[in-house]
mmCIF file of C-alpha atoms and ligand atoms in Angstrom:
data_model
loop_
_atom_site.group_PDB
_atom_site.id
_atom_site.type_symbol
_atom_site.label_atom_id
_atom_site.label_comp_id
_atom_site.label_asym_id
_atom_site.label_seq_id
_atom_site.Cartn_x
_atom_site.Cartn_y
_atom_site.Cartn_z
ATOM 1 C CA MET A 231 144.388 104.724 123.863
ATOM 2 C CA THR A 232 141.835 107.384 124.783
ATOM 3 C CA THR A 233 140.240 107.037 128.203
ATOM 4 C CA HIS A 234 136.616 108.126 128.127
ATOM 5 C CA HIS A 235 134.559 109.257 131.103
ATOM 6 C CA ALA A 236 131.019 108.054 131.636
ATOM 7 C CA THR A 237 128.443 107.827 134.406
ATOM 8 C CA LEU A 238 127.223 104.459 135.634
ATOM 9 C CA ILE A 239 123.861 104.065 137.369
ATOM 10 C CA PRO A 240 123.534 100.389 138.398
ATOM 11 C CA GLY A 241 119.814 100.795 139.225
ATOM 12 C CA ASP A 242 117.418 98.449 141.044
ATOM 13 C CA GLY A 243 116.590 94.737 140.886
ATOM 14 C CA ILE A 244 118.624 93.016 138.161
ATOM 15 C CA GLY A 245 120.281 96.356 137.292
ATOM 16 C CA PRO A 246 123.594 95.820 139.159
ATOM 17 C CA GLU A 247 123.987 92.281 137.734
ATOM 18 C CA VAL A 248 123.413 93.227 134.105
ATOM 19 C CA THR A 249 125.364 96.505 134.199
ATOM 20 C CA ASP A 250 128.334 94.611 135.734
ATOM 21 C CA ALA A 251 128.132 92.226 132.771
ATOM 22 C CA ALA A 252 128.125 95.168 130.357
ATOM 23 C CA LEU A 253 131.207 96.716 131.983
ATOM 24 C CA ARG A 254 133.120 93.451 131.597
ATOM 25 C CA VAL A 255 132.201 93.325 127.909
ATOM 26 C CA VAL A 256 133.219 96.941 127.265
ATOM 27 C CA GLU A 257 136.577 96.264 128.886
ATOM 28 C CA ALA A 258 137.066 93.081 126.856
ATOM 29 C CA ALA A 259 136.350 95.109 123.707
ATOM 30 C CA GLY A 260 139.397 97.199 124.573
ATOM 31 C CA VAL A 261 137.508 100.409 125.271
ATOM 32 C CA SER A 262 138.887 102.364 128.204
ATOM 33 C CA ILE A 263 136.168 104.071 130.202
ATOM 34 C CA GLU A 264 136.530 105.610 133.643
ATOM 35 C CA TRP A 265 133.113 105.082 135.175
ATOM 36 C CA GLU A 266 131.681 107.560 137.667
ATOM 37 C CA ARG A 267 129.329 105.373 139.731
ATOM 38 C CA VAL A 268 126.226 107.092 141.148
ATOM 39 C CA GLU A 269 123.084 105.676 142.679
ATOM 40 C CA ALA A 270 119.439 106.342 141.845
ATOM 41 C CA GLY A 271 116.272 104.399 142.483
ATOM 42 C CA ALA A 272 114.070 102.966 145.195
ATOM 43 C CA ASP A 273 116.746 102.411 147.901
ATOM 44 C CA ILE A 274 118.125 105.896 147.346
ATOM 45 C CA PHE A 275 114.644 107.331 147.811
ATOM 46 C CA LEU A 276 114.541 105.768 151.285
ATOM 47 C CA LYS A 277 117.890 107.402 152.179
ATOM 48 C CA HIS A 278 117.606 110.770 150.436
ATOM 49 C CA GLY A 279 113.875 111.365 149.947
ATOM 50 C CA THR A 280 114.335 111.487 146.190
ATOM 51 C CA PRO A 281 114.960 108.648 143.729
ATOM 52 C CA LEU A 282 117.140 110.954 141.645
ATOM 53 C CA PRO A 283 119.660 112.939 143.737
ATOM 54 C CA ASP A 284 121.259 116.001 142.149
ATOM 55 C CA GLU A 285 124.648 114.277 142.089
ATOM 56 C CA VAL A 286 123.279 111.838 139.486
ATOM 57 C CA LEU A 287 122.161 114.604 137.149
ATOM 58 C CA ASN A 288 125.347 116.593 137.775
ATOM 59 C CA SER A 289 127.514 113.580 136.995
ATOM 60 C CA ILE A 290 125.725 113.027 133.667
ATOM 61 C CA ARG A 291 125.951 116.741 132.850
ATOM 62 C CA ARG A 292 129.696 116.466 133.457
ATOM 63 C CA THR A 293 130.443 113.221 131.594
ATOM 64 C CA ARG A 294 127.650 113.766 129.031
ATOM 65 C CA VAL A 295 127.086 110.042 128.692
ATOM 66 C CA ALA A 296 125.684 107.362 131.009
ATOM 67 C CA LEU A 297 124.905 103.669 131.195
ATOM 68 C CA LYS A 298 121.848 103.110 133.311
ATOM 69 C CA GLY A 299 120.324 100.010 134.852
ATOM 70 C CA PRO A 300 116.555 99.885 135.303
ATOM 71 C CA ILE A 301 114.950 101.830 138.143
ATOM 72 C CA GLY A 302 111.755 100.641 139.817
ATOM 73 C CA THR A 303 108.781 102.957 140.235
ATOM 74 C CA PRO A 304 105.923 102.318 142.680
ATOM 75 C CA ILE A 305 102.492 101.818 141.130
ATOM 76 C CA GLY A 306 99.558 104.118 141.876
ATOM 77 C CA GLY A 307 101.377 106.305 144.431
ATOM 78 C CA GLY A 308 104.797 106.922 145.974
ATOM 79 C CA PHE A 309 107.650 108.779 144.325
ATOM 80 C CA LYS A 310 107.623 109.961 140.728
ATOM 81 C CA SER A 311 109.483 107.903 138.128
ATOM 82 C CA ALA A 312 113.213 108.664 138.256
ATOM 83 C CA ASN A 313 113.354 107.667 134.595
ATOM 84 C CA VAL A 314 110.810 110.272 133.530
ATOM 85 C CA LEU A 315 112.389 112.901 135.827
ATOM 86 C CA MET A 316 115.853 112.226 134.369
ATOM 87 C CA ARG A 317 114.654 112.436 130.761
ATOM 88 C CA GLN A 318 112.912 115.723 131.486
ATOM 89 C CA ALA A 319 115.699 117.258 133.620
ATOM 90 C CA LEU A 320 118.405 116.493 131.023
ATOM 91 C CA ASP A 321 116.080 117.114 128.071
ATOM 92 C CA LEU A 322 116.826 113.654 126.672
ATOM 93 C CA TYR A 323 114.161 114.206 124.079
ATOM 94 C CA ALA A 324 114.690 111.220 121.783
ATOM 95 C CA CYS A 325 114.245 107.658 123.001
ATOM 96 C CA VAL A 326 115.698 105.417 120.309
ATOM 97 C CA ARG A 327 115.195 101.649 120.333
ATOM 98 C CA PRO A 328 116.451 99.408 117.554
ATOM 99 C CA ILE A 329 114.258 96.329 117.186
ATOM 100 C CA ARG A 330 115.993 93.645 115.135
ATOM 101 C CA THR A 331 115.857 89.866 114.965
ATOM 102 C CA ILE A 332 119.092 88.272 116.149
ATOM 103 C CA PRO A 333 120.026 84.932 114.620
ATOM 104 C CA GLY A 334 119.955 82.317 117.384
ATOM 105 C CA VAL A 335 117.381 84.114 119.530
ATOM 106 C CA PRO A 336 114.146 82.115 119.342
ATOM 107 C CA CYS A 337 111.196 84.209 118.129
ATOM 108 C CA ARG A 338 108.301 84.048 115.659
ATOM 109 C CA TYR A 339 109.875 86.245 112.970
ATOM 110 C CA THR A 340 113.039 86.186 110.907
ATOM 111 C CA ASP A 341 113.446 89.611 109.334
ATOM 112 C CA VAL A 342 112.346 92.346 111.716
ATOM 113 C CA ASP A 343 114.515 95.465 111.548
ATOM 114 C CA PHE A 344 113.025 98.786 112.570
ATOM 115 C CA VAL A 345 113.794 101.611 114.971
ATOM 116 C CA ILE A 346 111.371 103.175 117.428
ATOM 117 C CA VAL A 347 111.855 106.919 117.895
ATOM 118 C CA ARG A 348 109.809 108.007 120.900
ATOM 119 C CA GLU A 349 109.269 111.568 122.121
ATOM 120 C CA ASN A 350 110.636 111.391 125.638
ATOM 121 C CA THR A 351 109.770 114.609 127.482
ATOM 122 C CA GLU A 352 106.047 115.341 127.287
ATOM 123 C CA GLY A 353 102.724 113.803 126.180
ATOM 124 C CA LEU A 354 100.824 111.946 128.882
ATOM 125 C CA TYR A 355 104.066 111.559 130.874
ATOM 126 C CA SER A 356 104.176 115.253 131.733
ATOM 127 C CA GLY A 357 103.078 114.323 135.247
ATOM 128 C CA LEU A 358 100.224 116.833 135.255
ATOM 129 C CA GLU A 359 97.494 114.975 137.100
ATOM 130 C CA HIS A 360 94.999 116.234 139.616
ATOM 131 C CA ARG A 361 91.817 115.252 141.412
ATOM 132 C CA VAL A 362 88.927 117.436 140.230
ATOM 133 C CA THR A 363 86.522 116.136 142.855
ATOM 134 C CA THR A 364 85.904 112.829 144.623
ATOM 135 C CA GLY A 365 85.904 110.080 142.021
ATOM 136 C CA VAL A 366 87.094 112.329 139.180
ATOM 137 C CA VAL A 367 90.721 112.876 138.128
ATOM 138 C CA GLU A 368 92.329 114.543 135.151
ATOM 139 C CA SER A 369 95.624 113.696 133.468
ATOM 140 C CA LEU A 370 96.863 116.217 130.952
ATOM 141 C CA LYS A 371 98.504 115.285 127.666
ATOM 142 C CA VAL A 372 100.893 118.059 126.678
ATOM 143 C CA VAL A 373 101.991 118.278 123.058
ATOM 144 C CA THR A 374 104.092 121.198 121.903
ATOM 145 C CA GLU A 375 105.042 122.208 118.388
ATOM 146 C CA THR A 376 108.692 122.611 119.424
ATOM 147 C CA ALA A 377 109.046 119.091 120.861
ATOM 148 C CA SER A 378 107.038 117.500 118.036
ATOM 149 C CA LEU A 379 109.101 119.155 115.288
ATOM 150 C CA ARG A 380 112.312 118.235 117.094
ATOM 151 C CA ILE A 381 111.475 114.540 117.461
ATOM 152 C CA ALA A 382 110.162 114.330 113.891
ATOM 153 C CA ARG A 383 113.424 115.809 112.622
ATOM 154 C CA TYR A 384 115.387 113.305 114.717
ATOM 155 C CA ALA A 385 113.413 110.429 113.149
ATOM 156 C CA PHE A 386 113.917 111.666 109.586
ATOM 157 C CA GLU A 387 117.608 112.361 110.150
ATOM 158 C CA LEU A 388 118.030 108.830 111.532
ATOM 159 C CA ALA A 389 116.175 107.399 108.506
ATOM 160 C CA ARG A 390 118.431 109.365 106.148
ATOM 161 C CA GLN A 391 121.597 108.344 107.988
ATOM 162 C CA GLN A 392 120.641 104.653 108.068
ATOM 163 C CA LYS A 393 119.271 104.776 104.488
ATOM 164 C CA ARG A 394 115.838 103.676 105.605
ATOM 165 C CA PRO A 395 113.108 104.411 103.027
ATOM 166 C CA SER A 396 110.195 105.332 105.307
ATOM 167 C CA VAL A 397 109.142 106.904 108.591
ATOM 168 C CA ALA A 398 105.752 105.908 110.007
ATOM 169 C CA ALA A 399 104.129 108.555 112.219
ATOM 170 C CA ILE A 400 101.929 106.770 114.760
ATOM 171 C CA HIS A 401 98.972 108.689 116.180
ATOM 172 C CA LYS A 402 95.368 108.726 117.311
ATOM 173 C CA ALA A 403 94.493 112.050 115.679
ATOM 174 C CA ASN A 404 91.034 110.782 114.730
ATOM 175 C CA ILE A 405 90.108 110.978 118.433
ATOM 176 C CA MET A 406 92.700 113.339 119.982
ATOM 177 C CA LYS A 407 92.332 115.810 117.168
ATOM 178 C CA LEU A 408 94.271 118.674 118.737
ATOM 179 C CA SER A 409 97.126 116.903 120.555
ATOM 180 C CA ASP A 410 97.861 114.018 118.194
ATOM 181 C CA GLY A 411 96.747 116.276 115.338
ATOM 182 C CA LEU A 412 99.592 118.682 116.150
ATOM 183 C CA PHE A 413 102.108 115.816 116.490
ATOM 184 C CA LEU A 414 101.084 114.489 113.054
ATOM 185 C CA GLU A 415 101.072 117.924 111.434
ATOM 186 C CA CYS A 416 104.639 118.483 112.669
ATOM 187 C CA ALA A 417 105.721 115.142 111.157
ATOM 188 C CA ARG A 418 104.186 116.226 107.812
ATOM 189 C CA ARG A 419 106.015 119.562 107.925
ATOM 190 C CA VAL A 420 109.389 117.940 108.650
ATOM 191 C CA ALA A 421 108.802 115.241 105.997
ATOM 192 C CA ARG A 422 108.818 117.916 103.262
ATOM 193 C CA ASP A 423 112.559 118.385 103.849
ATOM 194 C CA TYR A 424 113.213 114.678 103.180
ATOM 195 C CA PRO A 425 111.712 113.967 99.748
ATOM 196 C CA GLU A 426 113.541 110.630 99.431
ATOM 197 C CA ILE A 427 111.850 109.273 102.598
ATOM 198 C CA GLU A 428 108.196 108.259 102.553
ATOM 199 C CA LEU A 429 106.040 109.509 105.426
ATOM 200 C CA ARG A 430 103.487 106.888 106.389
ATOM 201 C CA GLU A 431 100.666 107.694 108.804
ATOM 202 C CA LEU A 432 99.147 104.964 110.951
ATOM 203 C CA ILE A 433 96.602 105.047 113.714
ATOM 204 C CA ILE A 434 98.120 103.397 116.793
ATOM 205 C CA ASP A 435 95.629 100.520 117.013
ATOM 206 C CA ASN A 436 96.119 99.563 113.365
ATOM 207 C CA CYS A 437 99.883 99.898 113.855
ATOM 208 C CA ALA A 438 99.788 97.467 116.802
ATOM 209 C CA MET A 439 97.996 94.891 114.637
ATOM 210 C CA GLN A 440 100.347 95.398 111.659
ATOM 211 C CA LEU A 441 103.393 95.088 113.883
ATOM 212 C CA VAL A 442 102.234 91.629 114.866
ATOM 213 C CA THR A 443 101.115 90.470 111.407
ATOM 214 C CA LYS A 444 103.723 92.079 109.148
ATOM 215 C CA PRO A 445 106.547 93.685 111.173
ATOM 216 C CA GLU A 446 109.048 93.542 108.298
ATOM 217 C CA GLN A 447 107.216 96.443 106.555
ATOM 218 C CA PHE A 448 108.420 98.963 109.175
ATOM 219 C CA GLN A 449 111.631 101.014 109.086
ATOM 220 C CA VAL A 450 111.339 103.910 111.537
ATOM 221 C CA LEU A 451 108.368 104.375 113.858
ATOM 222 C CA LEU A 452 107.870 107.919 115.149
ATOM 223 C CA MET A 453 105.547 108.330 118.101
ATOM 224 C CA ASP A 454 104.732 110.103 121.334
ATOM 225 C CA ASN A 455 105.797 109.102 124.828
ATOM 226 C CA LEU A 456 103.030 106.673 125.875
ATOM 227 C CA TYR A 457 102.648 104.959 122.491
ATOM 228 C CA GLY A 458 106.435 104.579 122.314
ATOM 229 C CA ASP A 459 106.575 103.029 125.767
ATOM 230 C CA ILE A 460 103.935 100.440 124.914
ATOM 231 C CA LEU A 461 105.065 99.616 121.382
ATOM 232 C CA SER A 462 108.691 99.241 122.562
ATOM 233 C CA ASP A 463 107.653 96.249 124.654
ATOM 234 C CA LEU A 464 105.560 94.931 121.771
ATOM 235 C CA GLY A 465 108.599 95.351 119.518
ATOM 236 C CA ALA A 466 110.756 93.501 122.038
ATOM 237 C CA GLY A 467 108.219 90.686 121.985
ATOM 238 C CA LEU A 468 108.678 90.366 118.209
ATOM 239 C CA VAL A 469 112.413 89.708 118.467
ATOM 240 C CA GLY A 470 112.780 87.512 121.552
ATOM 241 C CA GLY A 471 111.611 89.588 124.487
ATOM 242 C CA LEU A 472 112.720 92.314 126.867
ATOM 243 C CA GLY A 473 116.017 90.620 127.594
ATOM 244 C CA VAL A 474 117.498 91.509 124.210
ATOM 245 C CA VAL A 475 116.435 95.034 123.171
ATOM 246 C CA PRO A 476 118.756 97.979 123.873
ATOM 247 C CA GLY A 477 117.994 101.668 123.849
ATOM 248 C CA SER A 478 119.216 105.202 124.226
ATOM 249 C CA ASN A 479 117.814 108.481 125.502
ATOM 250 C CA VAL A 480 119.433 111.250 123.528
ATOM 251 C CA GLY A 481 119.459 114.993 124.085
ATOM 252 C CA THR A 482 121.432 117.880 122.701
ATOM 253 C CA ASP A 483 124.021 117.755 125.503
ATOM 254 C CA CYS A 484 123.915 114.228 126.972
ATOM 255 C CA ALA A 485 122.865 110.675 126.204
ATOM 256 C CA VAL A 486 121.776 107.924 128.603
ATOM 257 C CA PHE A 487 121.877 104.319 127.405
ATOM 258 C CA GLU A 488 119.610 101.677 128.914
ATOM 259 C CA ALA A 489 117.677 98.517 128.085
ATOM 260 C CA VAL A 490 113.961 98.645 127.363
ATOM 261 C CA HIS A 491 113.287 96.287 130.268
ATOM 262 C CA GLY A 492 112.615 97.139 133.897
ATOM 263 C CA SER A 493 114.140 95.918 137.146
ATOM 264 C CA ALA A 494 112.576 92.412 136.857
ATOM 265 C CA PRO A 495 112.101 91.956 140.636
ATOM 266 C CA ASP A 496 111.211 88.285 140.031
ATOM 267 C CA LEU A 497 114.794 87.624 138.856
ATOM 268 C CA ALA A 498 116.772 90.034 141.028
ATOM 269 C CA GLY A 499 119.787 88.576 142.823
ATOM 270 C CA LYS A 500 119.449 85.149 141.186
ATOM 271 C CA GLY A 501 122.123 85.594 138.525
ATOM 272 C CA LEU A 502 119.632 84.471 135.871
ATOM 273 C CA ALA A 503 118.784 87.733 134.075
ATOM 274 C CA ASN A 504 119.628 88.077 130.417
ATOM 275 C CA PRO A 505 122.386 90.705 130.153
ATOM 276 C CA THR A 506 122.038 91.049 126.343
ATOM 277 C CA ALA A 507 119.902 94.203 126.342
ATOM 278 C CA VAL A 508 122.236 96.116 128.649
ATOM 279 C CA ILE A 509 125.366 94.805 126.903
ATOM 280 C CA ARG A 510 123.919 95.981 123.576
ATOM 281 C CA SER A 511 123.016 99.344 125.185
ATOM 282 C CA ALA A 512 126.646 99.628 126.299
ATOM 283 C CA GLY A 513 127.616 98.829 122.707
ATOM 284 C CA LEU A 514 125.513 101.768 121.535
ATOM 285 C CA LEU A 515 127.218 103.950 124.177
ATOM 286 C CA VAL A 516 130.637 102.870 122.917
ATOM 287 C CA GLY A 517 129.590 103.782 119.353
ATOM 288 C CA HIS A 518 128.307 107.149 120.618
ATOM 289 C CA LEU A 519 131.775 107.781 122.084
ATOM 290 C CA GLY A 520 133.197 107.350 118.587
ATOM 291 C CA GLU A 521 134.547 103.810 119.145
ATOM 292 C CA THR A 522 132.580 102.453 116.209
ATOM 293 C CA ASP A 523 134.841 99.474 115.552
ATOM 294 C CA ALA A 524 134.515 98.290 119.171
ATOM 295 C CA ALA A 525 130.744 98.834 119.003
ATOM 296 C CA THR A 526 130.507 96.574 115.966
ATOM 297 C CA ARG A 527 132.684 93.933 117.639
ATOM 298 C CA ILE A 528 130.461 93.955 120.744
ATOM 299 C CA GLU A 529 127.331 93.454 118.629
ATOM 300 C CA ARG A 530 128.993 90.612 116.680
ATOM 301 C CA ALA A 531 130.274 88.947 119.864
ATOM 302 C CA ILE A 532 126.819 88.964 121.408
ATOM 303 C CA GLU A 533 125.337 87.519 118.203
ATOM 304 C CA ALA A 534 127.992 84.810 118.119
ATOM 305 C CA ALA A 535 127.387 83.909 121.770
ATOM 306 C CA LEU A 536 123.613 83.742 121.283
ATOM 307 C CA ALA A 537 124.038 81.497 118.240
ATOM 308 C CA ASP A 538 125.064 78.703 120.647
ATOM 309 C CA PRO A 539 121.948 77.385 122.466
ATOM 310 C CA LYS A 540 123.968 76.563 125.573
ATOM 311 C CA ASN A 541 124.486 80.303 126.129
ATOM 312 C CA LEU A 542 120.752 81.155 126.098
ATOM 313 C CA THR A 543 119.288 82.409 129.375
ATOM 314 C CA GLY A 544 115.929 81.277 130.784
ATOM 315 C CA ASP A 545 113.872 84.006 129.094
ATOM 316 C CA LEU A 546 115.123 82.668 125.729
ATOM 317 C CA GLY A 547 114.321 79.061 126.607
ATOM 318 C CA GLY A 548 117.832 78.139 127.737
ATOM 319 C CA LYS A 549 119.547 77.354 131.007
ATOM 320 C CA ALA A 550 122.549 79.717 131.006
ATOM 321 C CA THR A 551 123.181 82.126 133.835
ATOM 322 C CA THR A 552 123.974 85.817 133.426
ATOM 323 C CA ARG A 553 127.631 84.996 134.009
ATOM 324 C CA GLN A 554 127.767 82.113 131.508
ATOM 325 C CA LEU A 555 126.365 84.250 128.684
ATOM 326 C CA THR A 556 128.641 87.166 129.614
ATOM 327 C CA ASP A 557 131.684 84.859 129.737
ATOM 328 C CA ALA A 558 130.851 83.645 126.228
ATOM 329 C CA VAL A 559 130.648 87.230 124.913
ATOM 330 C CA VAL A 560 133.932 88.152 126.629
ATOM 331 C CA ARG A 561 135.652 85.040 125.212
ATOM 332 C CA GLY A 562 134.431 86.008 121.736
ATOM 333 C CA LEU A 563 135.933 89.481 122.088
ATOM 334 C CA GLU A 564 139.219 88.213 123.424
ATOM 335 C CA ALA A 565 139.590 85.468 120.778
HETATM 336 P P1 NAI B 667 110.193 94.258 133.658
HETATM 337 O O1 NAI B 667 110.751 94.643 132.334
HETATM 338 O O2 NAI B 667 111.036 94.489 134.834
HETATM 339 O O3 NAI B 667 109.785 92.702 133.638
HETATM 340 C C1 NAI B 667 108.791 92.176 132.761
HETATM 341 C C2 NAI B 667 109.066 90.676 132.541
HETATM 342 O O4 NAI B 667 110.227 90.537 131.725
HETATM 343 C C3 NAI B 667 109.374 89.932 133.834
HETATM 344 O O5 NAI B 667 108.841 88.637 133.712
HETATM 345 C C4 NAI B 667 110.885 89.859 133.873
HETATM 346 O O6 NAI B 667 111.408 88.742 134.574
HETATM 347 C C5 NAI B 667 111.227 89.790 132.394
HETATM 348 N N1 NAI B 667 112.534 90.417 132.124
HETATM 349 C C6 NAI B 667 112.798 91.746 132.079
HETATM 350 N N2 NAI B 667 114.083 91.944 131.846
HETATM 351 C C7 NAI B 667 114.656 90.735 131.739
HETATM 352 C C8 NAI B 667 115.985 90.287 131.511
HETATM 353 N N3 NAI B 667 117.013 91.140 131.334
HETATM 354 N N4 NAI B 667 116.224 88.943 131.477
HETATM 355 C C9 NAI B 667 115.214 88.074 131.630
HETATM 356 N N5 NAI B 667 113.938 88.431 131.844
HETATM 357 C C10 NAI B 667 113.667 89.755 131.912
HETATM 358 O O7 NAI B 667 108.807 95.034 133.771
HETATM 359 P P2 NAI B 667 107.826 95.236 135.042
HETATM 360 O O8 NAI B 667 107.752 93.980 135.826
HETATM 361 O O9 NAI B 667 106.614 95.801 134.446
HETATM 362 O O10 NAI B 667 108.511 96.363 135.900
HETATM 363 C C11 NAI B 667 109.329 96.124 137.055
HETATM 364 C C12 NAI B 667 109.848 97.470 137.541
HETATM 365 O O11 NAI B 667 110.724 98.042 136.579
HETATM 366 C C13 NAI B 667 108.747 98.508 137.799
HETATM 367 O O12 NAI B 667 109.038 99.156 139.031
HETATM 368 C C14 NAI B 667 108.864 99.469 136.637
HETATM 369 O O13 NAI B 667 108.473 100.768 136.983
HETATM 370 C C15 NAI B 667 110.369 99.406 136.346
HETATM 371 N N6 NAI B 667 110.723 99.748 134.965
HETATM 372 C C16 NAI B 667 111.845 100.514 134.787
HETATM 373 C C17 NAI B 667 112.275 100.831 133.527
HETATM 374 C C18 NAI B 667 113.503 101.669 133.388
HETATM 375 O O14 NAI B 667 114.225 101.899 134.343
HETATM 376 N N7 NAI B 667 113.806 102.162 132.197
HETATM 377 C C19 NAI B 667 111.555 100.369 132.327
HETATM 378 C C20 NAI B 667 110.423 99.522 132.624
HETATM 379 C C21 NAI B 667 110.028 99.239 133.907
#
């Protein structure tokens, strides 16, 4: 059996509880991973003056793959987001989030199945903000041709690989004519190389409405950093909430896998968080390592566990604890 090496960042709040659950599931799936455990986040900021010490980045550069718990970021002031810093420092340019209904998970829809591909390194998250004068601030939205072409190509390649018939480029180029205009123009240029895939163009506000009224029409949604952040949570809401949606941040050299959700301070330490999203993120990591059979088994085991209402956690309307749901997934893998 091959032993893989990967970095583990437990994170803040519910992070340690749900990443522990994911590690148990990976082990039960028979995948051997030697985890290099490093710490980032709010507590680390208090000790080291940075939420993202160099040893975290160096570990990921070495192992090239990481499982990450959520990291809290103060609102309105304080340190910069370790998540944004990490994505920029490692050039994890594609944030990929599969949004799919899972049988057994209560939600309003039955056949949602699309993937969000979010540009992860620039846009309004470039961190370029300044005070012009008292009462006036500016925040700069940076859009480059290089990053826009690169993320558009990622989205079309993913559509081709997964045999998805369309990519929808989401924008607000009617108002932000230059920045979103360039993003859209790059999507059009890339689309020419994929004649079998339809390029759809939707203004973000219309897209938000259509996602709620007719989500089954979407296949791949290509968008910038801020729109992708917001519509990821909306997408999670379509399929049962933040507790179930996994994700990955992919670059040329490394990939970091994490749930869409944050550190859920209201649930931290209670053993009640839904571990599904992080377990499924670990499943994506396992697939990325080439263990595709184990990745499929993890996804099936989680589906089987969630099909039994007694395994549903509080966010899904049930009473199960993090451990009870994880035990059910582990039992399914060991059966
Ligand atoms: P959140 O995702 O932590 O929580 C939003 C709501 O969803 C809460 O009611 C929470 O209890 C619930 N929830 C989230 N994950 C859940 C799970 N696994 N099981 C059951 N319920 C769950 O978002 P919020 O409150 O806006 O952010 C809290 C902190 O997390 C902030 O400091 C924020 O910056 C950080 N954050 C970090 C992210 C990351 O590391 N990638 C992503 C999003 C937020």
